[in-house]
Coordinates of N, CA and C in Angstrom, one line a residue:
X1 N 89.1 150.2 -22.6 CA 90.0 151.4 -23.1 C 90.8 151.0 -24.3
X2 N 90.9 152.0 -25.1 CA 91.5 151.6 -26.4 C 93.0 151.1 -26.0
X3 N 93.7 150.4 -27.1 CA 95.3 150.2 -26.5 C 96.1 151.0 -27.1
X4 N 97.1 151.4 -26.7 CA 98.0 152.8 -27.1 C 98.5 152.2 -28.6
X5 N 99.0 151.5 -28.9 CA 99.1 151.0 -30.4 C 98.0 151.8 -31.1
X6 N 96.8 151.1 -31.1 CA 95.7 151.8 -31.8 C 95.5 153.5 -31.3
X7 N 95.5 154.2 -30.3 CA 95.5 155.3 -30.0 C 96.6 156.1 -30.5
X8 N 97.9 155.7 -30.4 CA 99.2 156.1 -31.0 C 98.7 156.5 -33.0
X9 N 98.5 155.4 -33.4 CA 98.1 155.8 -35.0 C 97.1 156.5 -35.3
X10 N 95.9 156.8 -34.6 CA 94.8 157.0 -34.6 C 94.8 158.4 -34.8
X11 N 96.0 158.7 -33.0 CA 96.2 160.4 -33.0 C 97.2 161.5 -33.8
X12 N 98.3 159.8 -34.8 CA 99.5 160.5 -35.3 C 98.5 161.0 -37.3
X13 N 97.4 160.3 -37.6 CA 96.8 160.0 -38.3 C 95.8 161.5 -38.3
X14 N 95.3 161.9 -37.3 CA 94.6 163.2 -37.0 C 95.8 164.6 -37.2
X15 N 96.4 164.3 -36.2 CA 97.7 165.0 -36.1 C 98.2 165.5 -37.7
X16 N 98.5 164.1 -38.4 CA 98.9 164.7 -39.8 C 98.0 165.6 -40.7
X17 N 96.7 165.3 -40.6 CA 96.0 166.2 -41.3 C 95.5 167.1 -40.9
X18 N 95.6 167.5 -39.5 CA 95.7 168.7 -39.0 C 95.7 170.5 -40.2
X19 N 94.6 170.8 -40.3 CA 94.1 172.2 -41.6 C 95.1 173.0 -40.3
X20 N 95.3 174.2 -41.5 CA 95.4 175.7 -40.9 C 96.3 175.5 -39.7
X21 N 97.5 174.5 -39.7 CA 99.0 175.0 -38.7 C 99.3 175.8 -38.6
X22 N 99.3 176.5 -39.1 CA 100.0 177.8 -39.0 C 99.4 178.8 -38.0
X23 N 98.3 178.9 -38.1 CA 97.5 180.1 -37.5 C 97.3 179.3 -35.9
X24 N 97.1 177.8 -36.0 CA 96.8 177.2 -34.8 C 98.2 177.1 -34.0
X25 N 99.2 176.9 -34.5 CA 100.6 176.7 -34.1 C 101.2 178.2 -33.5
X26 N 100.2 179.3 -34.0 CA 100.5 180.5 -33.6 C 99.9 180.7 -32.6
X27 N 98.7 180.4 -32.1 CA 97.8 180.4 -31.2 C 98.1 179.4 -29.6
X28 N 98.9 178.8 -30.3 CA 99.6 177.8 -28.9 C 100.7 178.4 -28.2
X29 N 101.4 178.9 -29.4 CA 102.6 179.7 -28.8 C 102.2 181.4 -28.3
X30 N 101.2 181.9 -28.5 CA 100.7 182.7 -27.6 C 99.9 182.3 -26.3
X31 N 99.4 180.7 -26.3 CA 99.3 180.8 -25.2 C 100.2 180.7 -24.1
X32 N 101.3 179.8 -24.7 CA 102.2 178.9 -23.6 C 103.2 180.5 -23.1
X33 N 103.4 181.6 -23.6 CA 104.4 183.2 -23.7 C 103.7 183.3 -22.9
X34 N 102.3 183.4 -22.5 CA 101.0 184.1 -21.5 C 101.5 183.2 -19.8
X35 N 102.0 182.2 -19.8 CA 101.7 181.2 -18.5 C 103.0 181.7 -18.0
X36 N 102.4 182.0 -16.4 CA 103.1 182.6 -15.5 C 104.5 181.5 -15.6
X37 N 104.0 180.1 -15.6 CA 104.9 179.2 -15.2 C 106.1 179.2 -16.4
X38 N 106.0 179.6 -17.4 CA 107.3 179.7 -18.4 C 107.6 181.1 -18.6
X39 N 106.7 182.1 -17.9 CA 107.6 183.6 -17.8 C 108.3 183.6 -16.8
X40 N 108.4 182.9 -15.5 CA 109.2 182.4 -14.6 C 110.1 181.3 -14.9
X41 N 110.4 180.7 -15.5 CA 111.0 179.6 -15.9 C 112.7 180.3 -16.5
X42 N 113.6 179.9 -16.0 CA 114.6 180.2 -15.6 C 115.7 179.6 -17.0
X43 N 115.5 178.6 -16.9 CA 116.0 177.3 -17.8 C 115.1 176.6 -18.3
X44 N 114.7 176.8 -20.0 CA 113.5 175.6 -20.5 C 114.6 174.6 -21.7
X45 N 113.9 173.6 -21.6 CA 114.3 172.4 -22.2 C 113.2 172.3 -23.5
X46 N 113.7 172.2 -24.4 CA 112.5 172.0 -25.6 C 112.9 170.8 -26.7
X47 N 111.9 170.0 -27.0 CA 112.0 169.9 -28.4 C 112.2 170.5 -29.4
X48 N 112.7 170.2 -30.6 CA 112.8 170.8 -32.2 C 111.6 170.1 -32.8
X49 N 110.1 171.1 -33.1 CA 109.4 170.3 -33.4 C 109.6 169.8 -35.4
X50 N 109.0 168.7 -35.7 CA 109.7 168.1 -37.1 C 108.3 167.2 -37.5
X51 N 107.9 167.2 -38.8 CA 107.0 166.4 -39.6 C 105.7 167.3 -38.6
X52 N 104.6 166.8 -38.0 CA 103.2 167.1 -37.7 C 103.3 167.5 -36.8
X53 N 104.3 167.7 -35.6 CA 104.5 167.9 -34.5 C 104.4 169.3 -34.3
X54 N 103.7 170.0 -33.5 CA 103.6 171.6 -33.1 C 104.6 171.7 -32.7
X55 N 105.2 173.2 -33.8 CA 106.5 173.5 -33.7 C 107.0 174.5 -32.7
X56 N 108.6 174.7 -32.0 CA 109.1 175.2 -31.4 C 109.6 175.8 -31.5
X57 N 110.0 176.4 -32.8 CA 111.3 177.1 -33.2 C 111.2 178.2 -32.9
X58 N 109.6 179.0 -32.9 CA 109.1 180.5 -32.2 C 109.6 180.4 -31.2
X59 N 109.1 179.6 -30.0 CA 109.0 179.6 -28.7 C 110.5 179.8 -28.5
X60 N 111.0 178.8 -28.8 CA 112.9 179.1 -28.6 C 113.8 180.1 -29.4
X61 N 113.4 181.4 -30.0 CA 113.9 182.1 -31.1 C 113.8 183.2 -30.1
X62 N 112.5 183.2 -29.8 CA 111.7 184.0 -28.7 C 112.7 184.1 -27.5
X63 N 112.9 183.1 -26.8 CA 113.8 183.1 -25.7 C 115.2 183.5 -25.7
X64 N 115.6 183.0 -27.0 CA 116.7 183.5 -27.3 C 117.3 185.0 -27.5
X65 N 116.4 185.6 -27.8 CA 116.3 187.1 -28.2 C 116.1 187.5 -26.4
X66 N 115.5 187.2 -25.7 CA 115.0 187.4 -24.4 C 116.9 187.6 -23.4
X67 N 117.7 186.5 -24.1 CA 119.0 186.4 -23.3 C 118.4 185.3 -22.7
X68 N 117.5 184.1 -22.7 CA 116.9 183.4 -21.6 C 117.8 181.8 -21.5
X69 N 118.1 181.4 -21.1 CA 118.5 179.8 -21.1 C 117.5 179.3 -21.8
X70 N 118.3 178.1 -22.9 CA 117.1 177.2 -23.6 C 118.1 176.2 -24.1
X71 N 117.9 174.9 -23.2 CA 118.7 173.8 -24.0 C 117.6 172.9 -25.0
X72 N 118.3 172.7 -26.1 CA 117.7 171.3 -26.9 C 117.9 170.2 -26.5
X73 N 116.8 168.8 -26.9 CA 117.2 167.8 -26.4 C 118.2 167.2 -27.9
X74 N 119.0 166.5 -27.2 CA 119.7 165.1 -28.6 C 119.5 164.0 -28.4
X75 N 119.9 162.7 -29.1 CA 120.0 161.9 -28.4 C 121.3 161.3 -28.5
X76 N 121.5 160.4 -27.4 CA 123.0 160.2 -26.8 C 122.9 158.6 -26.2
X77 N 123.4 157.7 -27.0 CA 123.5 157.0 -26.3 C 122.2 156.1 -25.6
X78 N 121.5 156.2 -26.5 CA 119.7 155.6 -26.1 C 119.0 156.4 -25.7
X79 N 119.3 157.8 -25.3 CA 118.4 158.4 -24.4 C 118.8 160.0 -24.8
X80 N 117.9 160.6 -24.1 CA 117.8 162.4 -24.4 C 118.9 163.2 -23.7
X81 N 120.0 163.7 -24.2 CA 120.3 165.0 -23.6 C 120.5 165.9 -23.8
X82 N 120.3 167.1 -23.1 CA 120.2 168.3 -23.5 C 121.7 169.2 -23.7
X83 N 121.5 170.2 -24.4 CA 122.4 170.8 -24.6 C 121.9 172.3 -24.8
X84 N 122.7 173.1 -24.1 CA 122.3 175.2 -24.1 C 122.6 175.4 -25.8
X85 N 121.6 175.9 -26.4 CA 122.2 176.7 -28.0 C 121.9 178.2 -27.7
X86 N 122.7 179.1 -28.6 CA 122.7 180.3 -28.7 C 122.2 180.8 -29.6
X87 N 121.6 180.1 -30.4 CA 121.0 180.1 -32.2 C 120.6 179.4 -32.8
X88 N 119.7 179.4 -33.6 CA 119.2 178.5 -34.1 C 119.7 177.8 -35.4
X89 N 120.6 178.9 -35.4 CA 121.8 178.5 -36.4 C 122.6 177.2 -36.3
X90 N 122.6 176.9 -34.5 CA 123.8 175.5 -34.0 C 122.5 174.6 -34.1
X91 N 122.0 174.4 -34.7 CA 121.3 172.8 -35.0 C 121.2 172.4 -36.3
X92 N 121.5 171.5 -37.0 CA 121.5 170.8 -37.6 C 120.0 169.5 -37.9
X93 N 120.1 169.1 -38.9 CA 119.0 168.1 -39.3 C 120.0 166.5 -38.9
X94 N 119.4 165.9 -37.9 CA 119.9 165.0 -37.9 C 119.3 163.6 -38.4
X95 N 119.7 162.6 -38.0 CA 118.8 160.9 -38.2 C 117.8 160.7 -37.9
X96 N 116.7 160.1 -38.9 CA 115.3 160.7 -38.8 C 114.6 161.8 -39.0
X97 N 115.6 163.1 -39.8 CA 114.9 164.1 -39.8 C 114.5 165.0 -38.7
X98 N 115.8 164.4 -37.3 CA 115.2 165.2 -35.9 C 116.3 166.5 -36.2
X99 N 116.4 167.1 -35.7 CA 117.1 168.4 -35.6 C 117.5 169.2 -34.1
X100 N 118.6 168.7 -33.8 CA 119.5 168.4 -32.8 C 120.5 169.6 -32.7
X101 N 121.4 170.3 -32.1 CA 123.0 170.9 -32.0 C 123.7 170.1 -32.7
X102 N 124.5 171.0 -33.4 CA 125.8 170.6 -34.1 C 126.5 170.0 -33.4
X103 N 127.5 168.8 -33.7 CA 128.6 168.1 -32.8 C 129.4 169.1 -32.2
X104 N 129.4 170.3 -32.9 CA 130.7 171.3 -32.2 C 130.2 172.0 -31.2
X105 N 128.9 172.3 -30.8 CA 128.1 172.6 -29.9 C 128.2 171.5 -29.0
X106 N 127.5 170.6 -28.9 CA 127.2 169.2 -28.0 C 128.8 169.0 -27.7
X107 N 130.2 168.6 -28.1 CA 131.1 168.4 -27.6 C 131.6 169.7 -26.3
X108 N 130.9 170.7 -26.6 CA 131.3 172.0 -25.2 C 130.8 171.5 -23.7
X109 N 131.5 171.1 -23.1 CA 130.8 170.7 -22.0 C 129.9 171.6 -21.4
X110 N 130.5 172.6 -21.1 CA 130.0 174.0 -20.7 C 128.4 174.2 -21.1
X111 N 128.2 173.9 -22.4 CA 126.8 173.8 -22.7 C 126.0 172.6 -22.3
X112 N 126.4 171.6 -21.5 CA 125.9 170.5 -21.4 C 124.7 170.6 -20.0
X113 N 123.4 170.6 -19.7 CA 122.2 170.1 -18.8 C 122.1 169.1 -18.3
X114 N 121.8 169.4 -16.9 CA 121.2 167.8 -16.2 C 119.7 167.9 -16.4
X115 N 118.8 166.9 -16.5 CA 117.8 167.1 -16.2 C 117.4 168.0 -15.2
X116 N 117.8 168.0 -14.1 CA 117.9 168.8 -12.8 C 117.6 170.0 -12.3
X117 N 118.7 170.5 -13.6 CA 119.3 172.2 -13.9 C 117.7 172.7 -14.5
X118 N 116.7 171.8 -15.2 CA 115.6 172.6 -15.7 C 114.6 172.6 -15.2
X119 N 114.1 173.9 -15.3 CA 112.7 174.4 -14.8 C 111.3 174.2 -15.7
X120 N 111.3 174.3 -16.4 CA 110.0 173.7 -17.9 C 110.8 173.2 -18.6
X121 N 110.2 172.1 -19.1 CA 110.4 171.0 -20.4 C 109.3 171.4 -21.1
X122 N 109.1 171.6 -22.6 CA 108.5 171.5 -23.7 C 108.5 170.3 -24.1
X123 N 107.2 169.7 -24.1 CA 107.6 168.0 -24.6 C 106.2 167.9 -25.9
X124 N 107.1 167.1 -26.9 CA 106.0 166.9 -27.8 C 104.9 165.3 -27.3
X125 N 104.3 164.7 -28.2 CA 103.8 163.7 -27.7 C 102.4 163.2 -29.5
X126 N 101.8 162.1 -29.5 CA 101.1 161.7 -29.9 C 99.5 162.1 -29.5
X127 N 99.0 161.9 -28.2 CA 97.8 161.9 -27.6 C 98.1 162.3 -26.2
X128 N 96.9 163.1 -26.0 CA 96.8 163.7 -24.2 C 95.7 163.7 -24.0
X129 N 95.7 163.8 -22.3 CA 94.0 164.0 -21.7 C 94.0 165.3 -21.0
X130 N 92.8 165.8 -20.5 CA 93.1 166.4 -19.6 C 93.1 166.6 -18.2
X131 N 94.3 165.1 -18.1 CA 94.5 164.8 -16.9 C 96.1 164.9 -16.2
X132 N 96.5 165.0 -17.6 CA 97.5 165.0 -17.8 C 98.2 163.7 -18.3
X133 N 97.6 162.8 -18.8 CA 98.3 161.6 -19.9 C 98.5 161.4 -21.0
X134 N 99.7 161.0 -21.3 CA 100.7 161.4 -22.2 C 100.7 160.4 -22.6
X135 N 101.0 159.5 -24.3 CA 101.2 158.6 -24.9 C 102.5 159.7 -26.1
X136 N 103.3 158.8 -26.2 CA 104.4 159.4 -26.9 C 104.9 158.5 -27.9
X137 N 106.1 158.4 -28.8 CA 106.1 156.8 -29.8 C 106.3 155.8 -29.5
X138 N 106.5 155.6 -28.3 CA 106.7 154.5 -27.7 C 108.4 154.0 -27.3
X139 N 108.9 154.8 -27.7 CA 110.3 154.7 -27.3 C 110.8 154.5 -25.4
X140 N 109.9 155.5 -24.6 CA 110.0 156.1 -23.9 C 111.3 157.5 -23.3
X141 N 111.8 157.8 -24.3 CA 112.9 158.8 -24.5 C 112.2 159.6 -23.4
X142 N 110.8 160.5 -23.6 CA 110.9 161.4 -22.8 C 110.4 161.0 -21.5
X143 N 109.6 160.0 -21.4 CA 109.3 159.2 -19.5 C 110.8 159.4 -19.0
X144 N 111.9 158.7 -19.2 CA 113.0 158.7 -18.9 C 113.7 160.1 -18.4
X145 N 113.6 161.3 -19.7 CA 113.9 162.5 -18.9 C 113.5 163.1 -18.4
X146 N 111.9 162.9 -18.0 CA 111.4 163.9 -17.5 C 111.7 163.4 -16.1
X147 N 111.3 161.7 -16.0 CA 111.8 160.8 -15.0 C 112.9 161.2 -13.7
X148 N 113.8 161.7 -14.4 CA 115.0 162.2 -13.6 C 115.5 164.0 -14.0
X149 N 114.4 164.6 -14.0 CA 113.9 165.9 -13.4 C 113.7 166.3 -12.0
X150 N 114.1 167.4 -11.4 CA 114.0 167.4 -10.1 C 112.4 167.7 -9.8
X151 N 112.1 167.3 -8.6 CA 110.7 168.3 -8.3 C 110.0 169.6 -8.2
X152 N 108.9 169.3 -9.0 CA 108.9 170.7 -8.5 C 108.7 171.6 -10.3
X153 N 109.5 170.8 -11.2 CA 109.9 171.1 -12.7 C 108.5 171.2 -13.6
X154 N 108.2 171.4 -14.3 CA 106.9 172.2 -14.6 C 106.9 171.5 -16.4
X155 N 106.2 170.3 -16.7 CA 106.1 169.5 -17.6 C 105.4 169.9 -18.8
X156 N 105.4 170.5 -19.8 CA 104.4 171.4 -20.3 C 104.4 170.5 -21.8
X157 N 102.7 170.1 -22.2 CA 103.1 169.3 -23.5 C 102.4 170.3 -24.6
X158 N 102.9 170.4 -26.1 CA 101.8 171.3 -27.3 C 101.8 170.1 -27.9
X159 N 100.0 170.7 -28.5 CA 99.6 169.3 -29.2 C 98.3 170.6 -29.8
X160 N 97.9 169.8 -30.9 CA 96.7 170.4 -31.2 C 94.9 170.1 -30.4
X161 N 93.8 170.2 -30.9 CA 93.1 170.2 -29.9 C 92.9 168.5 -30.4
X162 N 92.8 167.9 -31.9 CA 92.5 166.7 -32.4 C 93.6 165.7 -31.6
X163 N 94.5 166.5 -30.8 CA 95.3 165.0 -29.9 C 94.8 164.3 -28.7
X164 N 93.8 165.5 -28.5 CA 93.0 165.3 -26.9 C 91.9 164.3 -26.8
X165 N 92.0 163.3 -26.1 CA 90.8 162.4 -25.4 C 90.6 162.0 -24.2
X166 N 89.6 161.2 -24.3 CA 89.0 161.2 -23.4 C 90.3 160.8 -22.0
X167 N 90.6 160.0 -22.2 CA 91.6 159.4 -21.3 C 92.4 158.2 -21.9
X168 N 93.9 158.4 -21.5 CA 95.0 157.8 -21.8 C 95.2 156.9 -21.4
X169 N 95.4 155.8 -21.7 CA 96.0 154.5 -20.9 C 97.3 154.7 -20.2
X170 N 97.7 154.8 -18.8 CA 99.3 155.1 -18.7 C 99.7 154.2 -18.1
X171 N 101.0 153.5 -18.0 CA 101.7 152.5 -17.7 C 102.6 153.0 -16.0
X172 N 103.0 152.6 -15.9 CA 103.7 152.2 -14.3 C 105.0 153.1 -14.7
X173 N 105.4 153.2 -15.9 CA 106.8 153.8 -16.4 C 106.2 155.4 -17.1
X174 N 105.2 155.3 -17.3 CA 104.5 156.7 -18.3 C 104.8 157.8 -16.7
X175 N 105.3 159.2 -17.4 CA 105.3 160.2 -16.9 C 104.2 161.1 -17.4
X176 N 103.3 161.5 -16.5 CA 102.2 162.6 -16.6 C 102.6 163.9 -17.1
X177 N 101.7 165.0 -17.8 CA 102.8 166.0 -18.2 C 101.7 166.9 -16.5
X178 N 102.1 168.3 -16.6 CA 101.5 169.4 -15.7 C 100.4 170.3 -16.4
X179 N 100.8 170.3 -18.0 CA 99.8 171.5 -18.2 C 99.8 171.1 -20.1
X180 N 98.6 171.1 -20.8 CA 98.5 170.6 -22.1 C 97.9 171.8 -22.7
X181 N 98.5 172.8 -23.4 CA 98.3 173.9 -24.3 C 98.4 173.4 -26.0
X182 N 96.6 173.5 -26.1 CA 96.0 173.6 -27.4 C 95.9 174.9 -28.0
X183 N 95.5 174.8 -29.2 CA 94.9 176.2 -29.7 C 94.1 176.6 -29.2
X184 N 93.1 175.9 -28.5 CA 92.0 176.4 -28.2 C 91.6 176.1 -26.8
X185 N 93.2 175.9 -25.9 CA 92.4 175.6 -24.4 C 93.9 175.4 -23.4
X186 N 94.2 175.5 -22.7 CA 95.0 175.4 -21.8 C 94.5 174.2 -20.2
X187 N 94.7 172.8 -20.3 CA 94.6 172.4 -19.6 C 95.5 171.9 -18.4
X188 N 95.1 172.0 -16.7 CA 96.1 171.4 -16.4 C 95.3 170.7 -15.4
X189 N 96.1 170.0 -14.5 CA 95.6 168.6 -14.4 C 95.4 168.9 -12.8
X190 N 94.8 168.6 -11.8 CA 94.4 168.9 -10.9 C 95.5 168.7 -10.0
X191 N 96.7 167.8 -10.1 CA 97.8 167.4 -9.2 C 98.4 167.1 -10.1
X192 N 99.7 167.7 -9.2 CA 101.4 168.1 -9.9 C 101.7 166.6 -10.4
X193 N 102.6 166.2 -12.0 CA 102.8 165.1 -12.3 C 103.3 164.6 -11.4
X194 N 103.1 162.8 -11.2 CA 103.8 162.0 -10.9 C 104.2 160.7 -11.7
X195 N 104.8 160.5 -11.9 CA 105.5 158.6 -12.5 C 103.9 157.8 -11.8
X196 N 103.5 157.3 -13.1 CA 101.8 156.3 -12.6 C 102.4 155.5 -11.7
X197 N 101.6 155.3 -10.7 CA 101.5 153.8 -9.2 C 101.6 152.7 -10.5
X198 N 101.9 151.5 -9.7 CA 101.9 150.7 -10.2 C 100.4 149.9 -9.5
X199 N 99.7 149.2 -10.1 CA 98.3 148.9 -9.3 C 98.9 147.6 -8.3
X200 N 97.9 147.6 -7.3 CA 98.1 146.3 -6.4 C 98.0 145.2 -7.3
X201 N 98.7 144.2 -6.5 CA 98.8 143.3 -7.3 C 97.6 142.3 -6.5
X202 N 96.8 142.8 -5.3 CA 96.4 142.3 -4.8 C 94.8 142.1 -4.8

């Protein structure tokens, strides 16, 4: 099996040259508006997508207009938290080019998410299967929050169709996503994510 190093560049390297975003980025976000599981979804957690990454800004502009709950992630302290925006007005370009809520937003408690509180996560990522394996930059930001998500929360990754293979290498710490919407396909994985086993040692 390839090693996620080499898989990671391989797929951010496809990813960038990715023709015709637009029309394919449009085609994703019609699928994922179609899935029962995010027209029920109560509270979604999203990425700000940025650089090659299939963007969110529809999906969450959309909700917004809907009256729907929709926190962004930031980061905080090593790790991801979310925060409720009312516009897309309260985010800002932050470090690295991520695009985050304004400090005067994120300081409101009131606007502040537990992982818990959410029903779908929007998660970006590098490479998927359609098994639901997820390679991401290797930070692990999102294993972590999806990690301490309640059960039951409905993991949803966009990627184009050039991120998909055969099968992912996943680690003992990698979080599976639920359901992988391409332009051209909607996969979900036969059983609800779990945190990978760790193999016997035996």
């Amino acid at each position: 099996m390839i090693a996620k190093s080499d898989l990671r560049a391989r797929a951010k390297t496809a990813r960038d040259a990715e023709p015709d975003r637009g029309p394919k980025e449009a085609a994703i976000a019609l699928r994922v508006e179609e899935l029962p599981e995010y027209r029920r979804a109560r509270v979604v957690a999203s990425y700000v997508g940025v650089n090659s990454e299939v963007a969110t800004r529809g999906l969450i502009e959309g909700r917004l207009a809907r009256g729907e709950a929709t926190a962004v992630v930031y980061r905080q302290d090593g790790d991801l938290a979310l925060c409720l925006i009312q516009s897309l007005d309260e985010l800002a370009q932050a470090s690295f080019g991520l695009w985050e809520p304004v400090p005067s937003v994120v300081a409101d408690a009131e606007r502040h998410y537990a992982p818990e509180d959410v029903d779908l996560f929007l998660v970006p990522g590098l490479a998927f299967d359609p098994a639901g394996g997820r390679i991401g930059y290797g930070k692990g930001y999102y294993d972590r929050l999806l990690g301490a998500a309640r059960p039951g929360a409905v993991f949803l990754a966009l990627a184009f169709e050039c991120q998909m293979v055969d099968q992912v290498p996943m680690s003992p710490r990698d979080v599976p996503v639920n359901l992988v919407v391409t332009e051209r396909a909607t996969y979900r994985p036969l059983t609800p994510p779990t945190k990978a086993k760790p193999r016997s040692k035996g």
